[in-house]
Coordinates of C-alpha atoms in Angstrom, one line a residue:
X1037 CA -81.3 -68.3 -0.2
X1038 CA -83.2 -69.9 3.2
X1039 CA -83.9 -67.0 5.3
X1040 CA -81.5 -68.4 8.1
X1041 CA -78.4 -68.6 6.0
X1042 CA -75.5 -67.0 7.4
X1043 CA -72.7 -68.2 9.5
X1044 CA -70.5 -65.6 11.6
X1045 CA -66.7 -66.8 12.3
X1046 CA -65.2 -65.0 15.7
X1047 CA -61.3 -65.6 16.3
X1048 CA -61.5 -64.3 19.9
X1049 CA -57.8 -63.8 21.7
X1050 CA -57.9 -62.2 25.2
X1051 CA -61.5 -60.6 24.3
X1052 CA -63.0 -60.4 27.7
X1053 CA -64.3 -57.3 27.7
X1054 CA -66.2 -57.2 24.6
X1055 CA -67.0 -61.1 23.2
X1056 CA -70.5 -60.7 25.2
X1057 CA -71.0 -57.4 23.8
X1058 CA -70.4 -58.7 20.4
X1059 CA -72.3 -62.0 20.7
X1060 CA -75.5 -59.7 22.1
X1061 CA -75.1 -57.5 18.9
X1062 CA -74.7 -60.9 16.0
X1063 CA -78.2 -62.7 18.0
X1064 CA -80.2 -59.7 16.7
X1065 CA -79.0 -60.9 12.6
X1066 CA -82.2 -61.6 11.1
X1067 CA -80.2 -64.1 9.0
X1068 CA -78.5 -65.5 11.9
X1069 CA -78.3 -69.6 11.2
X1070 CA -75.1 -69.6 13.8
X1071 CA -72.1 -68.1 15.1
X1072 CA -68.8 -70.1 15.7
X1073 CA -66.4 -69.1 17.8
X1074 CA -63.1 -69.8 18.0
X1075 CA -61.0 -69.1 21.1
X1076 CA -57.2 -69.0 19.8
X1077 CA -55.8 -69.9 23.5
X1078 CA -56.6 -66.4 25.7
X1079 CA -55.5 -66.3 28.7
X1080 CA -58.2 -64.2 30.0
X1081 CA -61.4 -64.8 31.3
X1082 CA -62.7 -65.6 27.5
X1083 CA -63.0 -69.0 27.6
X1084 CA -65.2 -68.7 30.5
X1085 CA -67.0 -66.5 29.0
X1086 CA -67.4 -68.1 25.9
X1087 CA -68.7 -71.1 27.6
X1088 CA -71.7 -69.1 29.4
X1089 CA -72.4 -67.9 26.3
X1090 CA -72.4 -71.4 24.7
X1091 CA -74.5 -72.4 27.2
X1092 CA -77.4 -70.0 27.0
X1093 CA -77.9 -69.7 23.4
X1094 CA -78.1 -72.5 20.6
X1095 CA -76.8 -71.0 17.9
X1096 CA -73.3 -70.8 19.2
X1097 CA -70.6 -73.0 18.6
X1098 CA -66.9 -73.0 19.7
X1099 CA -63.6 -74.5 19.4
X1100 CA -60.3 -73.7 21.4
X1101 CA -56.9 -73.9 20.5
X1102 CA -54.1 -75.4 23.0
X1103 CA -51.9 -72.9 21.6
X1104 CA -52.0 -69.6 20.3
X1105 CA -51.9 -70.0 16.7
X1106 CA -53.1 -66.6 15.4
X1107 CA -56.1 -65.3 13.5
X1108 CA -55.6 -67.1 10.3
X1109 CA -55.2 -70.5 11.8
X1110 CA -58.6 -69.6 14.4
X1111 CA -60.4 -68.4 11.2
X1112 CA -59.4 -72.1 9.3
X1113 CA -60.8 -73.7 12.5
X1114 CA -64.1 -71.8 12.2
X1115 CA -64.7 -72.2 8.4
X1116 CA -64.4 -76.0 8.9
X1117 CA -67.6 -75.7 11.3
X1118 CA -69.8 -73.3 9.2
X1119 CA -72.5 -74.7 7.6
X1120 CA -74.6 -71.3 6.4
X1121 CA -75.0 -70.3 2.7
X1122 CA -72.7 -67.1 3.6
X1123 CA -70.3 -66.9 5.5
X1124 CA -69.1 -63.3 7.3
X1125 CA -66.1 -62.9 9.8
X1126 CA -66.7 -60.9 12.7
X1127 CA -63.5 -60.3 14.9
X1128 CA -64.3 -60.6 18.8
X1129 CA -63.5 -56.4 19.4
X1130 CA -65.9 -53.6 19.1
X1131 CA -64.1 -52.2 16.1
X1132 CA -66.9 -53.4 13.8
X1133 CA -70.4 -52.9 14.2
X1134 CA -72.4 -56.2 13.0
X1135 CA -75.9 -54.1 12.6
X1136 CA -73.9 -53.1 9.3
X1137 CA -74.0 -56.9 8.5
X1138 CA -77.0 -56.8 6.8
X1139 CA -75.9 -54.4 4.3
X1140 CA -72.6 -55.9 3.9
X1141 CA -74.1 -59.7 2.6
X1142 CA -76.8 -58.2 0.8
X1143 CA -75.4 -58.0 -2.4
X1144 CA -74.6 -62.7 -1.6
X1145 CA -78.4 -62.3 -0.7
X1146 CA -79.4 -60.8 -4.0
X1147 CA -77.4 -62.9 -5.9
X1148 CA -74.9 -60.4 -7.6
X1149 CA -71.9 -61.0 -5.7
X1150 CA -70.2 -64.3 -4.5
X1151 CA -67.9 -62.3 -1.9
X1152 CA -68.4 -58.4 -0.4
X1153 CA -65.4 -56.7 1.5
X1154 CA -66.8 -53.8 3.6
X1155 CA -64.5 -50.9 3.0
X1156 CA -63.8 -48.5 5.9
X1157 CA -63.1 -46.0 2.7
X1158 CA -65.6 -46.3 -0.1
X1159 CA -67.7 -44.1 1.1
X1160 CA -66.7 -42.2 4.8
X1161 CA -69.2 -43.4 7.6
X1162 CA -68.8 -43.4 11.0
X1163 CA -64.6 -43.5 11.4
X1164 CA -62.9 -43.1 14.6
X1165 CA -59.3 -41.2 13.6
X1166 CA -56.2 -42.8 14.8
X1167 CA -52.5 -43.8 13.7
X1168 CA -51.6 -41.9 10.4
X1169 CA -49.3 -44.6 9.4
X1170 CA -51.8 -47.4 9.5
X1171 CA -53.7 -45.7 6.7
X1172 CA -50.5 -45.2 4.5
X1173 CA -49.7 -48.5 5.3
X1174 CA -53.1 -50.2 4.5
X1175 CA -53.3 -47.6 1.5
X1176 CA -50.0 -49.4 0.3
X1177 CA -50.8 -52.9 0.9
X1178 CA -53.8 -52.1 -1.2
X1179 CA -52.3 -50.7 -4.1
X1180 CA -49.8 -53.8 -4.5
X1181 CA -52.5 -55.8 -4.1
X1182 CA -54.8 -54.4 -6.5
X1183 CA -51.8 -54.2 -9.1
X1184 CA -51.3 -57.9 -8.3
X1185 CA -55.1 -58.9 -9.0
X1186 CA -55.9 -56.6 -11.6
X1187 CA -59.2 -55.5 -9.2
X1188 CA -59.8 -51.7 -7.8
X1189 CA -60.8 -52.7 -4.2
X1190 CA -60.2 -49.7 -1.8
X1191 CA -60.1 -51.9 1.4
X1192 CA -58.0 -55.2 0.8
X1193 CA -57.3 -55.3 5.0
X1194 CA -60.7 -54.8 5.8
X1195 CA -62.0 -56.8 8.8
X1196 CA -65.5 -57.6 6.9
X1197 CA -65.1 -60.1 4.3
X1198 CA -68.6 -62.3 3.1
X1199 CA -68.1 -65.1 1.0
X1200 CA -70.7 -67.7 -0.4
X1201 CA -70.1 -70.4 1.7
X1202 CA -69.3 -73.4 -0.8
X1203 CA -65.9 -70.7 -2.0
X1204 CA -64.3 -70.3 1.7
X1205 CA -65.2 -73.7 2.8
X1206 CA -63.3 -75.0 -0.9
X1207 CA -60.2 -72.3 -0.2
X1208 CA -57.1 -73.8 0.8
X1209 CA -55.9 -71.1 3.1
X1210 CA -51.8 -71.4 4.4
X1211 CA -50.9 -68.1 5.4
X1212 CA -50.5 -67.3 9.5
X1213 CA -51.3 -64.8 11.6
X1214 CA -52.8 -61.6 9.9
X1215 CA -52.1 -62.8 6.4
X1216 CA -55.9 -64.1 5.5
X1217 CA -56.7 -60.6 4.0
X1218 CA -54.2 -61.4 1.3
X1219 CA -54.6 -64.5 0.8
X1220 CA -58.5 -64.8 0.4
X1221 CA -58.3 -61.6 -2.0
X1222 CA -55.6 -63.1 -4.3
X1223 CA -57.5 -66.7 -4.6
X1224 CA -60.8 -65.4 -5.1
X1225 CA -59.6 -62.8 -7.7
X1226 CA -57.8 -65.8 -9.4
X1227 CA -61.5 -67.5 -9.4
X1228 CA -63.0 -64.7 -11.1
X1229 CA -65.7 -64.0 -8.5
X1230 CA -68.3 -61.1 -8.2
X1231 CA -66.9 -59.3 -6.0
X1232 CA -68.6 -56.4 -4.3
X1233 CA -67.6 -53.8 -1.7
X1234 CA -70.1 -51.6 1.0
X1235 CA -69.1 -48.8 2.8
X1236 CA -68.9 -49.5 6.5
X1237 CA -68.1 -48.0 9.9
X1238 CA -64.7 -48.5 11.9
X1239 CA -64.3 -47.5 15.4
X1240 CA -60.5 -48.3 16.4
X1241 CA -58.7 -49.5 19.2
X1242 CA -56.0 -48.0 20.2
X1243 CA -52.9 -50.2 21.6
X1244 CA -53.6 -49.2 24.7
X1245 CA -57.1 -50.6 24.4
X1246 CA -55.9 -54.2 23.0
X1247 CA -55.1 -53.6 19.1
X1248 CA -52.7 -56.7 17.9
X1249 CA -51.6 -55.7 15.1
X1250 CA -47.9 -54.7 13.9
X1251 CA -45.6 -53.1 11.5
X1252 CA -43.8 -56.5 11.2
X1253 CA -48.2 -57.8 9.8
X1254 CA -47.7 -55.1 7.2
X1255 CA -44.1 -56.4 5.6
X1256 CA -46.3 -60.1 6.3
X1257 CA -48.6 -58.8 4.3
X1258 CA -46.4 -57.4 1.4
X1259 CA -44.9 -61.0 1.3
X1260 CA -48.0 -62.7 0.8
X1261 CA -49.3 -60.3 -1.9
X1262 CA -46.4 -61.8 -3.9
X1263 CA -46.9 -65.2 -2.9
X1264 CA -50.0 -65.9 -3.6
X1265 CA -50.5 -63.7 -6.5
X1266 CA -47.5 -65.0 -8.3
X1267 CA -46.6 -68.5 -6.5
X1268 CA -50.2 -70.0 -6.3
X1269 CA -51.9 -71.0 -8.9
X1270 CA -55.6 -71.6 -9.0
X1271 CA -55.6 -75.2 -8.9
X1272 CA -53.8 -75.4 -5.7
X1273 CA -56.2 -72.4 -4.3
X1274 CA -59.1 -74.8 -3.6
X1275 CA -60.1 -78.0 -2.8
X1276 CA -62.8 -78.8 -4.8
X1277 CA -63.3 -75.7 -7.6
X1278 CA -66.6 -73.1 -7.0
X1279 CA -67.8 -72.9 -9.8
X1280 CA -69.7 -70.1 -10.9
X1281 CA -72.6 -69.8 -13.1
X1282 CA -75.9 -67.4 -13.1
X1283 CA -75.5 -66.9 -9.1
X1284 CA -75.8 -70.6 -8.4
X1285 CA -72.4 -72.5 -7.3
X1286 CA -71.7 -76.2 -7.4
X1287 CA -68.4 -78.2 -6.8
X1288 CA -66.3 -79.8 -9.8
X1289 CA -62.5 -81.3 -9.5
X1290 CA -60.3 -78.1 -10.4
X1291 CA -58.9 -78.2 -13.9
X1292 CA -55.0 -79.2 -14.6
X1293 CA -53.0 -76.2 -14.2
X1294 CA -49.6 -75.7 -13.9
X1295 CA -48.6 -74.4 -10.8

């Protein structure tokens, strides 16, 4: 791959206080082709920020919703506007570090995996401790998941998912607000993908500190599982079918399935 390859997605909601932070930390990516933000209608001072940002530095791109749609709709936006060989998402909070970037892709890089989800319990890094019941919960989502696909990830909520670009650009992708970790993880299991995972760091936020995310996400997410495990078939997954041989992928018309 070109040594300028990867595209970074941001959904950014009310991120103020850490979207320059974040940008800062993704220019240093050697691999950095661009990253593409999309500002899901914050009513803080992001979109101001965002624009500075835009302004100074060529490798950034935005877009801005009218209306709060939620992450999965702000991730859809991005993925329309990447054009990079891989493609990573990088939420606009400090609760992922992007100098573990490199090591997440590098298994795309090397040509042995067509998507890499960077578990926050592989292998224990650098984990700040916080709610008990979030880790049953994502422990649980897991598990269903993973009997639903048929693959052992540890990490099905993780934040860092890196795909080969031509697969998430293909993926038809319905779901709202959190439910993109399912979703994603059921299609490309259905494609039969190399899929890796890397042990990365997770540093928190507390609710206090601006974490969105809710009980009522996790019984989302348990919905979804069966969804698009059981409900989707693999024809109506993609646009155009990735498909997959000795590390290269092209585009073909997906095959008649029954739904």
């Amino acid at each position: 791959m070109q040594e300028r390859c990867l595209s970074v997605v941001v959904p950014a909601y009310n991120e103020e206080r850490t979207l320059a932070t974040i940008v800062d930390r993704l220019l240093r990516l050697p691999q950095l082709l661009e990253i593409v933000i999309v500002d899901d209608c914050s009513s803080d001072k992001t979109p101001q920020i965002l624009d500075r940002l835009a302004a100074t530095h060529d490798q950034i791109q935005f877009a801005r919703h009218e209306q709060n749609r939620g992450k999965t709709e702000a991730l859809k936006t991005g993925f329309r506007l990447t054009r990079g060989e891989v493609v990573i998402v990088q939420d606009a909070d400090l609760e992922y570090d992007p100098q573990e970037i490199p090591s997440v892709i590098a298994p795309i890089l090397a040509g042995e995996a067509d998507v890499v989800f960077g578990s926050r319990f592989l292998v224990r890094k650098a984990t700040r401790v916080l709610y008990f019941y979030h880790y049953v919960g994502n422990k649980l989502l897991t598990f269903l998941s993973n009997l639903a696909t048929n693959i052992n990830l540890t990490d099905v909520e993780t934040g860092y998912k890196a795909f080969r670009g031509d697969i998430i650009r293909q993926m038809k992708i319905n779901s709202h607000g959190f439910g993109f970790e399912i979703e994603v993880t059921a299609k490309v299991a259905k494609l039969k993908c190399a899929i890796y995972e890397t042990p990365i760091s997770y540093y928190g936020r507390t609710y206090e500190e601006g974490k969105k995310i809710t009980a009522l996400d996790g019984f989302a997410a348990a919905y979804y599982i069966v969804r698009y495990n059981l409900f989707c078939s693999l024809k109506n997954s993609f646009n155009q079918m990735p498909q997959l041989r000795g590390g290269a992928i092209t585009s073909r018309e997906p095959p008649q399935e029954a739904v």
